[in-house]
Amino acid sequence: MFWIWTGLITLVADVGLWMQYQHLVFNDSTCEPVGLYQLLGSPYPLHDGELVEVEIPGPSHHAAVAEGLKYQWFPAGQPWIKEIAAIPGQTVRLTRSGVGVDGHTLPNSRVDRWTPGHHHRIVHYPFGTYHLKRGQIWLYAPGNYAFDSSYYGPVPETSILQRAVPWWTIPGSQFWLRNGD
């Protein structure tokens, strides 16, 4: 039995080292497909439509972040994989029915006001039109209940850690797709 446990521990350690060497991270958030993403270093210059590893702002940034931490919808300090929806100079229009960037509506970007089952009201960023200034980025995750800038607003460019690409993901693993929302 000792040799089985030793072998298992060695295998887990080897996989962890291999993932670190390959710059792979496991995304278990349901904002993007669950799976492995390869981190490719500097994301600059930033482009809309790119996936990035991002550090979500702290609870002082917006009430939605504080609410998410309070109800443990996500762990504190864990970087996430998100899509850049808009960069400085672009215009974002946030409405109940969705997010528009420079006049084009992002798919499946409706702002949800209640948690699934209507158990808790969700705080969101104020509806309106926002012209992104230098140093601001609007983040997007394509689905209902996805925690993105629709809830906490634009984030500083400095929150972007690295560029990311899917390496191995599970298609359809997002929460909202599984539940038909």
mmCIF file of C-alpha atoms in Angstrom:
data_model
loop_
_atom_site.group_PDB
_atom_site.id
_atom_site.type_symbol
_atom_site.label_atom_id
_atom_site.label_comp_id
_atom_site.label_asym_id
_atom_site.label_seq_id
_atom_site.Cartn_x
_atom_site.Cartn_y
_atom_site.Cartn_z
ATOM 1 C CA MET A 1 0.000 0.000 0.000
ATOM 2 C CA PHE A 2 2.907 2.329 0.808
ATOM 3 C CA TRP A 3 4.210 2.026 -2.766
ATOM 4 C CA ILE A 4 0.800 2.863 -4.237
ATOM 5 C CA TRP A 5 0.559 6.068 -2.183
ATOM 6 C CA THR A 6 4.168 6.973 -2.950
ATOM 7 C CA GLY A 7 3.530 6.444 -6.665
ATOM 8 C CA LEU A 8 0.325 8.488 -6.567
ATOM 9 C CA ILE A 9 2.011 11.357 -4.740
ATOM 10 C CA THR A 10 4.897 11.271 -7.211
ATOM 11 C CA LEU A 11 2.469 11.303 -10.160
ATOM 12 C CA VAL A 12 0.563 14.304 -8.765
ATOM 13 C CA ALA A 13 3.825 16.166 -8.137
ATOM 14 C CA ASP A 14 5.058 15.371 -11.661
ATOM 15 C CA VAL A 15 1.807 16.577 -13.217
ATOM 16 C CA GLY A 16 2.013 19.784 -11.148
ATOM 17 C CA LEU A 17 5.589 20.416 -12.271
ATOM 18 C CA TRP A 18 4.684 19.684 -15.887
ATOM 19 C CA MET A 19 1.746 22.116 -15.721
ATOM 20 C CA GLN A 20 3.998 24.771 -14.213
ATOM 21 C CA TYR A 21 6.612 24.180 -16.939
ATOM 22 C CA GLN A 22 3.931 24.476 -19.639
ATOM 23 C CA HIS A 23 2.460 27.592 -17.923
ATOM 24 C CA LEU A 24 -0.923 25.894 -17.582
ATOM 25 C CA VAL A 25 -3.633 26.898 -15.116
ATOM 26 C CA PHE A 26 -6.849 25.104 -14.318
ATOM 27 C CA ASN A 27 -9.956 27.242 -14.680
ATOM 28 C CA ASP A 28 -12.813 25.946 -12.533
ATOM 29 C CA SER A 29 -14.863 29.123 -12.828
ATOM 30 C CA THR A 30 -17.940 28.709 -14.974
ATOM 31 C CA CYS A 31 -17.454 32.082 -16.687
ATOM 32 C CA GLU A 32 -15.338 30.411 -19.393
ATOM 33 C CA PRO A 33 -15.205 26.698 -20.249
ATOM 34 C CA VAL A 34 -13.735 24.602 -17.447
ATOM 35 C CA GLY A 35 -10.301 23.236 -18.252
ATOM 36 C CA LEU A 36 -6.661 24.064 -18.774
ATOM 37 C CA TYR A 37 -5.490 27.391 -20.178
ATOM 38 C CA GLN A 38 -1.962 28.186 -21.238
ATOM 39 C CA LEU A 39 -0.595 31.501 -19.985
ATOM 40 C CA LEU A 40 1.529 33.253 -22.581
ATOM 41 C CA GLY A 41 3.089 36.087 -20.643
ATOM 42 C CA SER A 42 2.656 39.778 -21.346
ATOM 43 C CA PRO A 43 -0.761 40.649 -22.758
ATOM 44 C CA TYR A 44 0.405 44.032 -24.056
ATOM 45 C CA PRO A 45 -0.673 45.574 -26.282
ATOM 46 C CA LEU A 46 -4.208 44.667 -25.241
ATOM 47 C CA HIS A 47 -6.823 43.798 -27.860
ATOM 48 C CA ASP A 48 -10.556 43.337 -27.504
ATOM 49 C CA GLY A 49 -11.623 39.726 -27.949
ATOM 50 C CA GLU A 50 -8.502 38.275 -26.302
ATOM 51 C CA LEU A 51 -8.616 35.970 -23.312
ATOM 52 C CA VAL A 52 -6.539 37.055 -20.349
ATOM 53 C CA GLU A 53 -5.746 35.976 -16.834
ATOM 54 C CA VAL A 54 -7.012 38.776 -14.642
ATOM 55 C CA GLU A 55 -6.980 39.683 -10.992
ATOM 56 C CA ILE A 56 -10.479 40.761 -10.029
ATOM 57 C CA PRO A 57 -10.509 44.058 -8.109
ATOM 58 C CA GLY A 58 -10.890 43.965 -4.342
ATOM 59 C CA PRO A 59 -14.157 44.556 -2.461
ATOM 60 C CA SER A 60 -13.527 48.291 -2.249
ATOM 61 C CA HIS A 61 -13.747 48.532 -6.075
ATOM 62 C CA HIS A 62 -17.509 47.908 -6.226
ATOM 63 C CA ALA A 63 -20.293 46.545 -4.015
ATOM 64 C CA ALA A 64 -20.747 43.535 -6.322
ATOM 65 C CA VAL A 65 -17.242 42.289 -5.499
ATOM 66 C CA ALA A 66 -17.900 42.666 -1.764
ATOM 67 C CA GLU A 67 -21.216 40.839 -2.202
ATOM 68 C CA GLY A 68 -19.602 37.975 -4.131
ATOM 69 C CA LEU A 69 -16.983 37.510 -1.430
ATOM 70 C CA LYS A 70 -19.582 37.706 1.346
ATOM 71 C CA TYR A 71 -21.727 34.955 -0.189
ATOM 72 C CA GLN A 72 -18.650 32.949 -1.289
ATOM 73 C CA TRP A 73 -19.617 32.978 -4.970
ATOM 74 C CA PHE A 74 -15.879 32.975 -5.690
ATOM 75 C CA PRO A 75 -12.678 32.752 -3.654
ATOM 76 C CA ALA A 76 -10.735 35.882 -2.749
ATOM 77 C CA GLY A 77 -7.527 36.530 -4.626
ATOM 78 C CA GLN A 78 -7.944 33.853 -7.301
ATOM 79 C CA PRO A 79 -7.115 35.077 -10.826
ATOM 80 C CA TRP A 80 -9.742 34.321 -13.463
ATOM 81 C CA ILE A 81 -9.821 33.839 -17.201
ATOM 82 C CA LYS A 82 -11.909 36.556 -18.884
ATOM 83 C CA GLU A 83 -12.309 38.045 -22.336
ATOM 84 C CA ILE A 84 -11.419 41.665 -22.991
ATOM 85 C CA ALA A 85 -14.602 43.254 -24.352
ATOM 86 C CA ALA A 86 -13.368 46.831 -24.677
ATOM 87 C CA ILE A 87 -10.154 48.799 -24.355
ATOM 88 C CA PRO A 88 -9.445 52.514 -23.869
ATOM 89 C CA GLY A 89 -11.210 54.653 -26.464
ATOM 90 C CA GLN A 90 -14.135 52.280 -26.935
ATOM 91 C CA THR A 91 -17.699 52.912 -25.744
ATOM 92 C CA VAL A 92 -19.651 50.415 -23.646
ATOM 93 C CA ARG A 93 -23.409 50.613 -23.183
ATOM 94 C CA LEU A 94 -24.729 48.568 -20.271
ATOM 95 C CA THR A 95 -28.458 47.804 -20.211
ATOM 96 C CA ARG A 96 -30.618 45.143 -18.584
ATOM 97 C CA SER A 97 -30.773 43.266 -21.880
ATOM 98 C CA GLY A 98 -27.025 43.200 -22.435
ATOM 99 C CA VAL A 99 -23.699 44.859 -23.107
ATOM 100 C CA GLY A 100 -22.933 46.759 -26.280
ATOM 101 C CA VAL A 101 -19.428 47.753 -27.375
ATOM 102 C CA ASP A 102 -19.218 50.453 -30.040
ATOM 103 C CA GLY A 103 -22.806 49.679 -31.063
ATOM 104 C CA HIS A 104 -22.446 45.869 -31.272
ATOM 105 C CA THR A 105 -24.249 43.766 -28.660
ATOM 106 C CA LEU A 106 -22.157 41.041 -27.042
ATOM 107 C CA PRO A 107 -23.846 37.629 -27.214
ATOM 108 C CA ASN A 108 -25.470 36.282 -24.071
ATOM 109 C CA SER A 109 -24.548 39.359 -22.013
ATOM 110 C CA ARG A 110 -27.861 39.972 -20.235
ATOM 111 C CA VAL A 111 -27.444 41.404 -16.733
ATOM 112 C CA ASP A 112 -28.984 39.077 -14.173
ATOM 113 C CA ARG A 113 -30.505 40.705 -11.122
ATOM 114 C CA TRP A 114 -31.220 37.547 -9.127
ATOM 115 C CA THR A 115 -29.240 34.426 -8.321
ATOM 116 C CA PRO A 116 -30.539 31.170 -9.812
ATOM 117 C CA GLY A 117 -33.821 30.295 -8.121
ATOM 118 C CA HIS A 118 -34.298 33.987 -7.193
ATOM 119 C CA HIS A 119 -32.802 33.531 -3.734
ATOM 120 C CA HIS A 120 -30.718 36.697 -3.665
ATOM 121 C CA ARG A 121 -30.711 40.006 -5.519
ATOM 122 C CA ILE A 122 -27.430 40.634 -7.370
ATOM 123 C CA VAL A 123 -25.749 44.032 -7.304
ATOM 124 C CA HIS A 124 -24.652 45.191 -10.767
ATOM 125 C CA TYR A 125 -22.809 48.159 -12.236
ATOM 126 C CA PRO A 126 -25.165 51.095 -12.992
ATOM 127 C CA PHE A 127 -26.833 50.922 -16.391
ATOM 128 C CA GLY A 128 -25.535 53.583 -18.750
ATOM 129 C CA THR A 129 -22.951 54.469 -21.367
ATOM 130 C CA TYR A 130 -19.250 54.422 -20.507
ATOM 131 C CA HIS A 131 -16.379 55.774 -22.583
ATOM 132 C CA LEU A 132 -13.309 53.852 -21.472
ATOM 133 C CA LYS A 133 -10.459 56.106 -20.487
ATOM 134 C CA ARG A 134 -6.768 55.435 -20.640
ATOM 135 C CA GLY A 135 -5.925 52.547 -18.318
ATOM 136 C CA GLN A 136 -9.484 51.085 -18.231
ATOM 137 C CA ILE A 137 -10.597 47.669 -19.544
ATOM 138 C CA TRP A 138 -14.093 46.169 -19.761
ATOM 139 C CA LEU A 139 -14.142 42.415 -19.098
ATOM 140 C CA TYR A 140 -16.677 39.965 -20.492
ATOM 141 C CA ALA A 141 -17.660 36.385 -19.893
ATOM 142 C CA PRO A 142 -20.264 35.124 -22.359
ATOM 143 C CA GLY A 143 -23.058 33.874 -20.187
ATOM 144 C CA ASN A 144 -25.754 34.402 -17.635
ATOM 145 C CA TYR A 145 -24.489 34.549 -14.064
ATOM 146 C CA ALA A 146 -20.955 35.212 -15.323
ATOM 147 C CA PHE A 147 -19.228 37.686 -13.034
ATOM 148 C CA ASP A 148 -17.746 40.288 -15.352
ATOM 149 C CA SER A 149 -17.584 44.077 -15.746
ATOM 150 C CA SER A 150 -21.395 44.171 -16.018
ATOM 151 C CA TYR A 151 -21.332 43.743 -12.248
ATOM 152 C CA TYR A 152 -18.190 45.605 -11.117
ATOM 153 C CA GLY A 153 -17.475 48.010 -13.981
ATOM 154 C CA PRO A 154 -14.251 48.722 -15.833
ATOM 155 C CA VAL A 155 -11.039 47.473 -14.263
ATOM 156 C CA PRO A 156 -7.558 48.976 -14.359
ATOM 157 C CA GLU A 157 -5.262 47.657 -17.098
ATOM 158 C CA THR A 158 -2.905 46.698 -14.300
ATOM 159 C CA SER A 159 -5.393 43.970 -13.280
ATOM 160 C CA ILE A 160 -4.507 42.061 -16.449
ATOM 161 C CA LEU A 161 -1.811 39.521 -15.589
ATOM 162 C CA GLN A 162 -1.167 37.490 -18.762
ATOM 163 C CA ARG A 163 -2.606 36.505 -22.103
ATOM 164 C CA ALA A 164 -4.369 33.106 -22.032
ATOM 165 C CA VAL A 165 -5.415 30.543 -24.630
ATOM 166 C CA PRO A 166 -7.521 27.417 -24.149
ATOM 167 C CA TRP A 167 -5.263 24.366 -24.037
ATOM 168 C CA TRP A 168 -7.792 21.678 -23.092
ATOM 169 C CA THR A 169 -11.329 22.615 -22.085
ATOM 170 C CA ILE A 170 -14.667 20.893 -21.669
ATOM 171 C CA PRO A 171 -17.099 22.315 -24.241
ATOM 172 C CA GLY A 172 -20.452 23.211 -22.726
ATOM 173 C CA SER A 173 -19.147 23.169 -19.171
ATOM 174 C CA GLN A 174 -20.356 26.662 -18.396
ATOM 175 C CA PHE A 175 -23.093 26.848 -15.753
ATOM 176 C CA TRP A 176 -25.567 28.703 -17.919
ATOM 177 C CA LEU A 177 -25.226 26.264 -20.811
ATOM 178 C CA ARG A 178 -25.808 23.221 -18.602
ATOM 179 C CA ASN A 179 -28.969 24.735 -17.178
ATOM 180 C CA GLY A 180 -30.376 26.008 -20.460
ATOM 181 C CA ASP A 181 -30.402 29.643 -19.364
#
